[in-house]
Short mmCIF file of C-alpha atoms in Angstrom, two decimals:
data_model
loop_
_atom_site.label_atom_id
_atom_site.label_comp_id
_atom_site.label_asym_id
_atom_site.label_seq_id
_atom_site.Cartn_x
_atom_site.Cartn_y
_atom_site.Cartn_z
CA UNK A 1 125.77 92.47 102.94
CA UNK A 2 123.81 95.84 102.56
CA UNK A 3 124.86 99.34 103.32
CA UNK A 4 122.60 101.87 104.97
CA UNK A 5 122.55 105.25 105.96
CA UNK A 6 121.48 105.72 109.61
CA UNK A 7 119.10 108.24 110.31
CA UNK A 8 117.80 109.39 114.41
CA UNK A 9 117.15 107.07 116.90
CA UNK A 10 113.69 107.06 117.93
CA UNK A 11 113.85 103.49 120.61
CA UNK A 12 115.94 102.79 122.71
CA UNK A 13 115.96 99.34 125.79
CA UNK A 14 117.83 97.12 128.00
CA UNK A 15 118.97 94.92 125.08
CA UNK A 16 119.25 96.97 122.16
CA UNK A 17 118.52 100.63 120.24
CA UNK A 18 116.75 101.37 116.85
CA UNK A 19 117.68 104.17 113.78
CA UNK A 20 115.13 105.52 111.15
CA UNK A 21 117.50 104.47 108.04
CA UNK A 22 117.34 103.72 104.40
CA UNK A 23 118.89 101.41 101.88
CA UNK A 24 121.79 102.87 99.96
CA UNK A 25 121.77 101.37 96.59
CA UNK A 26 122.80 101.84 93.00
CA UNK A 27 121.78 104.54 90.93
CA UNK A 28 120.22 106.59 94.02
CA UNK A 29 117.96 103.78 95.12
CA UNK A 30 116.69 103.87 98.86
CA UNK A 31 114.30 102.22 100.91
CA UNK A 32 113.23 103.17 104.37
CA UNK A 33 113.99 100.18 106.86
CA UNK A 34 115.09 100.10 110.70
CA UNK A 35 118.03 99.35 112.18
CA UNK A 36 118.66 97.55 115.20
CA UNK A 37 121.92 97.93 117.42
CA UNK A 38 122.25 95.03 119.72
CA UNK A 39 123.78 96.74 122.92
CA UNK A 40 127.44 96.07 123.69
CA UNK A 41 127.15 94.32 126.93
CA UNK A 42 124.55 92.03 125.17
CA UNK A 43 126.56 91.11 122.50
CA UNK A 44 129.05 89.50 124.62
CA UNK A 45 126.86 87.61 126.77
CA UNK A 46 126.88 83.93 125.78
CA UNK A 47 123.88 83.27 127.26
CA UNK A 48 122.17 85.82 125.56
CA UNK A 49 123.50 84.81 122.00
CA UNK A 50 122.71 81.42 122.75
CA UNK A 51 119.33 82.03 123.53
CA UNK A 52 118.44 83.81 120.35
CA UNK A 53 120.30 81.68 118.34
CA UNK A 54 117.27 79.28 119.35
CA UNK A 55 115.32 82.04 118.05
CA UNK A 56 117.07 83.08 114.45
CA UNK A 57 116.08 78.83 113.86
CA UNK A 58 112.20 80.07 113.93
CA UNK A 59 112.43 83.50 112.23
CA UNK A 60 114.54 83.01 109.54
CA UNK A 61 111.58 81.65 107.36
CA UNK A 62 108.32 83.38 108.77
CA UNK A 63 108.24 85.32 105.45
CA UNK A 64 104.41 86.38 106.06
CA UNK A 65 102.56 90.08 105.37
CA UNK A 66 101.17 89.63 108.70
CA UNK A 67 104.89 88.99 110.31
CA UNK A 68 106.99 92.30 110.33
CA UNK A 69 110.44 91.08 108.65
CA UNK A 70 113.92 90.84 108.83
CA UNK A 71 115.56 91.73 105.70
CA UNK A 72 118.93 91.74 106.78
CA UNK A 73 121.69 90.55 109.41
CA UNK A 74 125.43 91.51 109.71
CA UNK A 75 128.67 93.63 111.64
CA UNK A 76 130.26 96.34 112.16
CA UNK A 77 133.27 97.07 114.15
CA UNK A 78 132.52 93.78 115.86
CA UNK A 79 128.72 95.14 116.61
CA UNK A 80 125.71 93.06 115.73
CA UNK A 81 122.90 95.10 113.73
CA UNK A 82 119.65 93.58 112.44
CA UNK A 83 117.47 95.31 109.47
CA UNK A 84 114.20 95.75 110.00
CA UNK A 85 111.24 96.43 107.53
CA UNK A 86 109.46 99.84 108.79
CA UNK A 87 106.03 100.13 109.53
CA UNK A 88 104.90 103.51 109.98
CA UNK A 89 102.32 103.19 112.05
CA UNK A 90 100.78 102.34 115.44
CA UNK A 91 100.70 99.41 117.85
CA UNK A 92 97.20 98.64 119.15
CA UNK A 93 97.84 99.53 122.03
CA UNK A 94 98.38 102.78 121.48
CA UNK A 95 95.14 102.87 119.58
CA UNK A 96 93.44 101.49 122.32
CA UNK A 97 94.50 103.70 124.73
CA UNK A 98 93.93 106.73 122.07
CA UNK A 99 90.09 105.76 121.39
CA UNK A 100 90.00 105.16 125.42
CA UNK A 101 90.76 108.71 125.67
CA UNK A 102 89.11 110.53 122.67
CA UNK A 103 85.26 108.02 123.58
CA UNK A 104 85.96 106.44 119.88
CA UNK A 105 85.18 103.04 119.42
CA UNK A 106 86.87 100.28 116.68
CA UNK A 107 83.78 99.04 114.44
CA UNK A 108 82.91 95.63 115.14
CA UNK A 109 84.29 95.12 110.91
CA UNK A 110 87.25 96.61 111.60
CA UNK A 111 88.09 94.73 115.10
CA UNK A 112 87.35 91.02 113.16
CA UNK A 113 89.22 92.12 110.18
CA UNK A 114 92.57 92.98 112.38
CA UNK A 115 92.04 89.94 114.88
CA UNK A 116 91.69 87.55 111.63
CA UNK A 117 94.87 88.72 110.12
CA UNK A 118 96.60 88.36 113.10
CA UNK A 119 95.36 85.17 113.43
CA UNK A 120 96.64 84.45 109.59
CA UNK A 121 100.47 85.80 110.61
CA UNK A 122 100.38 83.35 113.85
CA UNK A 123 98.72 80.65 111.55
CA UNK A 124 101.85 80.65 108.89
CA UNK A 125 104.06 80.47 112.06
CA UNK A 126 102.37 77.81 113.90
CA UNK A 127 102.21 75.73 110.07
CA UNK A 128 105.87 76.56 109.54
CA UNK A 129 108.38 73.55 108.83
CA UNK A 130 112.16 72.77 108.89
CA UNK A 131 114.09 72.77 105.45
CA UNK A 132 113.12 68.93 105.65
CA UNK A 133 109.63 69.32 106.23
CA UNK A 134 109.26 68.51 109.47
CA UNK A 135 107.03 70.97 111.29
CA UNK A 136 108.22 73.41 113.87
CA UNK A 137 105.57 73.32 116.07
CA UNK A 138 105.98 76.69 116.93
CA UNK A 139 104.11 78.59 119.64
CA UNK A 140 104.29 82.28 119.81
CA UNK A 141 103.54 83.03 123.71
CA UNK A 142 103.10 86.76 123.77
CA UNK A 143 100.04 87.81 121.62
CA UNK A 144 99.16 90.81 122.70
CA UNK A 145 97.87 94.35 121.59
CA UNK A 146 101.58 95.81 122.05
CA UNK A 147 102.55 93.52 119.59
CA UNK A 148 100.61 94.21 117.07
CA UNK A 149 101.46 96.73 114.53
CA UNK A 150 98.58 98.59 112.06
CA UNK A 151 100.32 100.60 109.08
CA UNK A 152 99.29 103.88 107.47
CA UNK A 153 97.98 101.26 104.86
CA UNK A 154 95.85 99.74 106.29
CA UNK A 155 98.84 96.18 106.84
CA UNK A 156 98.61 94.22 109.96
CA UNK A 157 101.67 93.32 111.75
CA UNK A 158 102.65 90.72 114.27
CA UNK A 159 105.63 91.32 115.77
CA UNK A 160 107.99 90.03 118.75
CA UNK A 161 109.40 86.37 118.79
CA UNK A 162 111.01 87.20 121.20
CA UNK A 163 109.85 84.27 124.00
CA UNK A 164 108.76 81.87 121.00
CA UNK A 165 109.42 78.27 121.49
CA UNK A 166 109.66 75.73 118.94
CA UNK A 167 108.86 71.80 119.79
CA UNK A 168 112.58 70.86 119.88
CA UNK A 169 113.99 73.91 121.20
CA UNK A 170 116.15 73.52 123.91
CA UNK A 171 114.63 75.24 126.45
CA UNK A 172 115.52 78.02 129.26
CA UNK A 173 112.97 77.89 131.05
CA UNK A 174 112.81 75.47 133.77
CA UNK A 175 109.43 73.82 134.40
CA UNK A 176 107.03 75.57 136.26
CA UNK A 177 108.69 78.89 135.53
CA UNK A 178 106.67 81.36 133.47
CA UNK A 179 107.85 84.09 131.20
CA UNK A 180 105.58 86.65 129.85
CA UNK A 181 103.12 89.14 130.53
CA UNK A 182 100.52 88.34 133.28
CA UNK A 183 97.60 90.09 132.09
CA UNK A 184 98.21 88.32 128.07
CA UNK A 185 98.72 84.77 129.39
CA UNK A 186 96.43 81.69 129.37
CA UNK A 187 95.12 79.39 132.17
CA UNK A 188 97.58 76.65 131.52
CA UNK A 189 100.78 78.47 131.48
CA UNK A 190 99.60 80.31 134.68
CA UNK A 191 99.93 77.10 136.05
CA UNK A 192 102.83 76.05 135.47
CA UNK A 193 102.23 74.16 132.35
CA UNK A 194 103.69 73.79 128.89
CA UNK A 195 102.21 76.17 126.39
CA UNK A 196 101.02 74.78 123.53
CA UNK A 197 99.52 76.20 120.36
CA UNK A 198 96.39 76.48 121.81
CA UNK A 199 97.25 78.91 124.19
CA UNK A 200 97.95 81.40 121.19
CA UNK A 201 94.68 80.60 120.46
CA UNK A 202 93.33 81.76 123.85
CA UNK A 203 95.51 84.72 123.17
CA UNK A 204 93.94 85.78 119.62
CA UNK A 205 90.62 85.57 121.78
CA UNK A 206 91.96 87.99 124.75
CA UNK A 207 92.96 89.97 121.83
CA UNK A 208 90.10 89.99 119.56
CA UNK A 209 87.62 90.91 123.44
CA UNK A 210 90.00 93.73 123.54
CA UNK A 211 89.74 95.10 120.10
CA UNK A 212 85.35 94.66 120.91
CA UNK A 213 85.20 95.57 123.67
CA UNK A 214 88.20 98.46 124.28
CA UNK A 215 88.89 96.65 127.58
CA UNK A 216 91.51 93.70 128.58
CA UNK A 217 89.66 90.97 130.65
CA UNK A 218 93.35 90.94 133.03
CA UNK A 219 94.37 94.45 131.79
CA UNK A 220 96.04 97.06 135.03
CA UNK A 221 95.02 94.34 137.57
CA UNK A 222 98.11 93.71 140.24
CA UNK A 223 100.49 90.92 139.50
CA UNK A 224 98.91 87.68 141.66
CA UNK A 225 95.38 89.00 141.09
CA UNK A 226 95.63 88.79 137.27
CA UNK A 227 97.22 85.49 137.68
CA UNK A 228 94.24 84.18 139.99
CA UNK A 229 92.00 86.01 137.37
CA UNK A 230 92.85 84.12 134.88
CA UNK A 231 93.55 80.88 136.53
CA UNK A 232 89.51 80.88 137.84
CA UNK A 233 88.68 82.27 134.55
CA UNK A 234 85.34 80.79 132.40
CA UNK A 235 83.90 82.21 129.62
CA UNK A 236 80.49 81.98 131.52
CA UNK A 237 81.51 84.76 133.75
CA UNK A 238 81.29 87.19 130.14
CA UNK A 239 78.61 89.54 129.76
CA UNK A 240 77.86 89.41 126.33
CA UNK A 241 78.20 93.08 124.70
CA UNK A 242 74.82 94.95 123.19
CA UNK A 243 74.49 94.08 119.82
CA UNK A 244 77.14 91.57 119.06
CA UNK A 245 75.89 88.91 117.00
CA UNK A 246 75.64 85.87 118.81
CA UNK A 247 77.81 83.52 116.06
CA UNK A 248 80.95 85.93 116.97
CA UNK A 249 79.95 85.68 120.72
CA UNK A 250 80.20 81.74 120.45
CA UNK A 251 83.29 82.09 118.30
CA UNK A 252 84.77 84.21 120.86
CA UNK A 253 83.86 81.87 123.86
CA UNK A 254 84.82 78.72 122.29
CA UNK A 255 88.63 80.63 122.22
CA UNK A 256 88.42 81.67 125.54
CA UNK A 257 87.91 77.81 127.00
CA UNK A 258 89.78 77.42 129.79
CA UNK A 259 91.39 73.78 128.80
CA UNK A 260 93.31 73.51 125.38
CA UNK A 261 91.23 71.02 124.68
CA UNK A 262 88.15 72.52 124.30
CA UNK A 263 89.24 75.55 122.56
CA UNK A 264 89.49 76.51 118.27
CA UNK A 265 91.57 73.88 117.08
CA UNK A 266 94.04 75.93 115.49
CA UNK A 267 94.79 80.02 114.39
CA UNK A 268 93.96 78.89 110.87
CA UNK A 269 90.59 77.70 111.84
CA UNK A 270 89.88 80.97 113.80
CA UNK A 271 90.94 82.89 111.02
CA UNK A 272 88.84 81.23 108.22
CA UNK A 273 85.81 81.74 111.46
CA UNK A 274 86.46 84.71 111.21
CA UNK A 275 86.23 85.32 107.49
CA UNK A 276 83.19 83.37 107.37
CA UNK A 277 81.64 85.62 109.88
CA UNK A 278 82.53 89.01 107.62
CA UNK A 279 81.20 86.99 104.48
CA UNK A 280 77.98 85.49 106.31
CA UNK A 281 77.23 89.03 108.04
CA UNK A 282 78.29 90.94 104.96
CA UNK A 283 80.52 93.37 106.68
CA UNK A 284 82.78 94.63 103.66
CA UNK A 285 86.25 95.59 105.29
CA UNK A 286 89.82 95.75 103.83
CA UNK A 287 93.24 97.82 104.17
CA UNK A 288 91.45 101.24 102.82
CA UNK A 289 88.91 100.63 106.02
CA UNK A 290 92.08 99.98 108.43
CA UNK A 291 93.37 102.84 107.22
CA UNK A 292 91.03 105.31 107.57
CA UNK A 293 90.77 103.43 111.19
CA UNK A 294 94.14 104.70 111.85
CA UNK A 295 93.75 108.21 110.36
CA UNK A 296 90.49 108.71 112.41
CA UNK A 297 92.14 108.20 115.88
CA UNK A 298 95.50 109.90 115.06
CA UNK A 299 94.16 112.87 112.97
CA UNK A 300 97.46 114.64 113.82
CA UNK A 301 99.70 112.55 113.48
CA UNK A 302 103.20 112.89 111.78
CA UNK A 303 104.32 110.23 109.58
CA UNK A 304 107.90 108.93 111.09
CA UNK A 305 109.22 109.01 107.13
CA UNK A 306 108.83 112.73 107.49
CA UNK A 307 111.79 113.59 109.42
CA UNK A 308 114.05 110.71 109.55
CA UNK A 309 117.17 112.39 109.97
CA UNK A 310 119.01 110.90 107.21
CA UNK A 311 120.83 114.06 106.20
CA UNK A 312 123.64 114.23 108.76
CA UNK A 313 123.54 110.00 109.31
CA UNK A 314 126.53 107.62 109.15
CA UNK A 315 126.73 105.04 106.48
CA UNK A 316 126.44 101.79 107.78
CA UNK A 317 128.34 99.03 105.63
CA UNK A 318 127.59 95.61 107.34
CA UNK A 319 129.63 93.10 107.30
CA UNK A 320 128.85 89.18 107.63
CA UNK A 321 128.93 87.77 111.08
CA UNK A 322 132.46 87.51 112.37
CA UNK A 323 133.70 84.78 114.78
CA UNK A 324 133.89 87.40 117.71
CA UNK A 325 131.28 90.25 118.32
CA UNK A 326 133.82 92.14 119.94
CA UNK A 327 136.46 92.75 121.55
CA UNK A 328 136.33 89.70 124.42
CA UNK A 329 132.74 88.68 123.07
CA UNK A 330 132.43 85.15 123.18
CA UNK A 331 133.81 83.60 120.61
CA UNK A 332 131.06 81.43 119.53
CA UNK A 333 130.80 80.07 115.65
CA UNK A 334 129.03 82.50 112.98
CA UNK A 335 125.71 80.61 113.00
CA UNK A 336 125.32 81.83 117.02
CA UNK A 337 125.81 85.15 116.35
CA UNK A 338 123.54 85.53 113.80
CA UNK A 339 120.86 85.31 117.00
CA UNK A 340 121.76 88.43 118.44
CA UNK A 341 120.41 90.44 116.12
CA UNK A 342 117.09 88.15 116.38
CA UNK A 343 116.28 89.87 119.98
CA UNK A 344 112.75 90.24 121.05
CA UNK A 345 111.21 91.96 118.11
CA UNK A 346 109.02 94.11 120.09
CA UNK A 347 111.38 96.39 121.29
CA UNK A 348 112.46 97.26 117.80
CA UNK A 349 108.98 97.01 116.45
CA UNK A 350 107.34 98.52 119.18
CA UNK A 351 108.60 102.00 119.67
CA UNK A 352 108.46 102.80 123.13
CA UNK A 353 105.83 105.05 124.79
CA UNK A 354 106.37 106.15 128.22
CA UNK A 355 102.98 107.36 128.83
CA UNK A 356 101.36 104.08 128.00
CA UNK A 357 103.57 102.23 130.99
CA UNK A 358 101.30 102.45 133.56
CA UNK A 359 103.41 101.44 136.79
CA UNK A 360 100.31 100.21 138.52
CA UNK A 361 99.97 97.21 135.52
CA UNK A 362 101.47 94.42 135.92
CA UNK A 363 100.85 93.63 131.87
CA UNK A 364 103.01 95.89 130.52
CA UNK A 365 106.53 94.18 130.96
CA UNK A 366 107.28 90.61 130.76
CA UNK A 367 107.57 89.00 134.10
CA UNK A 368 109.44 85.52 134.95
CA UNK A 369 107.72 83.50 137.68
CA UNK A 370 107.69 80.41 139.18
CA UNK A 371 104.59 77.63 140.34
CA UNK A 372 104.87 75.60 142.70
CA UNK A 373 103.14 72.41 143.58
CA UNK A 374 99.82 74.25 145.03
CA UNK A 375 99.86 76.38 141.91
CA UNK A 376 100.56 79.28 144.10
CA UNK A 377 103.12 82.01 141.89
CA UNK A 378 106.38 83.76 142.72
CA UNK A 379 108.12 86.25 140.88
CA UNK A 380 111.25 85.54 140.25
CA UNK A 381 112.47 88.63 137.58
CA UNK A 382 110.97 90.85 135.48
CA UNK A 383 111.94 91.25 132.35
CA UNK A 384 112.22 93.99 129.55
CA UNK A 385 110.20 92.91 126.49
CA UNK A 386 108.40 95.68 126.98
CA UNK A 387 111.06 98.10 128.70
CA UNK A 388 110.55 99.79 131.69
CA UNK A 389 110.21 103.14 132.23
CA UNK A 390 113.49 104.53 133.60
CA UNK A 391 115.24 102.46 130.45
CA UNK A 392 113.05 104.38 127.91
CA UNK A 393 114.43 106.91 125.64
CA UNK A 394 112.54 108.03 122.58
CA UNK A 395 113.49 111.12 120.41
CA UNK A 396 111.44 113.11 118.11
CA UNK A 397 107.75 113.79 118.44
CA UNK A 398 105.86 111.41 120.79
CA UNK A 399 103.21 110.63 117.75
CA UNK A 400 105.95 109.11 115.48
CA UNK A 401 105.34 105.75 116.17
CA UNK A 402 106.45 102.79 113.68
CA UNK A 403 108.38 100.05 113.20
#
């Protein structure tokens, strides 16, 4: 197992916190990564560990450069830790919300070439098989700008398994219960039904409107108003933005179909769309461009590798999992606990900003709610994919944002 040096916490949630660190390795070598601390009282939760040993099944081979990584899982004292690869950088929603405020706009190039690499990360997990072959079917569920991560360099990152089913998981969620976030879900799971790989694909098109546009379509609206939204929702009712050129607005559409059916047939085909558009339309756009994206919106920003703390931080030498977490954890064999380091990504990926939860939006934690026969939704729980306000603390400057 590897041995880092921790550095200052800059996230913390409900289920877990996250270091600045780096590598400690022979002959001086280091290598900026994040650490993840499961919390305590989630480490001995059974049903916790059991749930994301589900997960750690799907994640352990989404090796992708459009899927932030986990390089490394082990103990301490009894205490889970996961290793993270850091991306310094910015989710899109905070670049959203920062061109929202400064009147900048994403190019058109620069909103196709993140949406298609997106779409290539989800593609490699929806294609990804079992040791034997046998494909996963995996299905992703929670596509949305907050998960999304865009590097100094110009990389795009998906991030946050966290609610990711595979076709034989065993599942939590009874059916006709709903887990996610109610402005980033499509029509069928708003009703109730099994999502599917196709509603990723209605995702990457709520995402891809966004990046266009600079709006959500079910963005701030209040909980049972965004699920009727989308439940009546056609891409007729679109107005078609000034200038776009009409093969992307049919692209886009065709995504947006309200039955599965009907939509893309897969993330690979609306990623290779999506190329073909850039080639046919000769937009010329690449990591430099993304880059220069980034700089443009955050002109003062500080990189979060400039201050990580490291000087005063305690060396962390992991250990491999141990039968028990911790004192009175449960007990459960090695493989299990393995899966409580896999908790939902975004909350180590997604450093948390307090200023972009808006308490009036329904969208920006995950919610758990139940259909019944007429369709009509209650919520049961919310939930703290993205974490709530009063469970937010983030130290250092508010602009050091990464993963």
């Amino acid at each position: 197992m590897g041995t880092y040096r921790l550095g200052r916490r800059f996230a913390i949630g409900s289920m877990a916190e996250v270091y600045l660190a780096s590598t400690v390795g022979v002959g001086g070598f280091s290598k900026p990564v994040a650490v993840k601390r499961v919390l305590p009282h989630m480490a001995e939760d059974a049903t916790f560990v059991e749930h994301f040993m589900q997960e750690a099944r799907l994640t352990e081979s989404l090796q992708h450069r459009n899927i932030v990584q986990v390089l490394d899982l082990g103990t301490q004292a009894g205490e889970p830790y996961m290793i993270l690869e850091l991306v310094d950088g910015e989710n899109l929603r905070t670049l959203l919300k920062a061109c929202a405020r400064s009147g900048q706009r994403i190019e058109l190039r620069e909103a196709v070439c993140i949406a298609m690499q997106v779409a290539e990360g989800l593609a490699h997990a929806h294609e990804s098989t079992a040791p034997d072959g046998r494909p996963l079917g995996l299905v992703h569920r929670d596509i949305n700008p907050a998960n999304v991560l865009l590097s100094v360099n110009g990389e795009v990152k998906l991030a946050d398994f966290g609610i990711a089913r595979a076709a034989e998981m065993k599942s939590d969620t009874q059916a006709g219960v709903v887990k996610g976030k109610p402005g980033y879900l499509s029509p069928e799971q708003v009703r109730g039904k099994p999502a599917g790989q196709a509603s990723d694909v209605f995702l990457l098109g709520l995402l891809l409107h966004e990046l266009i546009t600079g709006r959500a379509l079910f963005h701030g609206l209040p909980f049972f108003q965004a699920v009727a939204r989308i439940r009546g929702f056609h891409p007729s009712q679109l107005e078609r933005p000034e200038g776009l050129p009409e093969a992307l607005w049919t692209l886009l559409r065709h995504a947006l179909a309200p039955r599965p059916e009907e939509r893309l047939g897969s993330a690979r085909a609306f990623a290779e769309a999506l190329e073909d558009f850039l080639f046919t339309e000769r937009l010329r756009v690449g990591a430099r461009d993304l880059a220069a994206l980034l700089a443009r919106v955050f002109p003062q920003r500080v990189s979060i590798l400039r201050d990580m703390g490291l000087k005063q931080g305690r060396v962390l030498a992991l250990d491999p999992w141990s039968v028990a977490l911790a004192p009175g954890g449960t007990g459960v064999r090695d493989e299990a606990l393995a899966i409580a380091a896999a908790d939902a990504v975004l909350e180590a990926q997604d450093p948390i900003d307090a200023d972009a939860l808006d308490p009036e939006s329904s969208d920006e934690v995950d919610q758990v709610f139940e259909v019944d026969d007429a369709g009509a939704p209650e919520v049961l729980e919310q939930e703290s994919s993205a974490v709530a306000a009063p469970q937010v603390e983030v130290d250092g400057p508010s602009d050091a944002r990464g993963a």
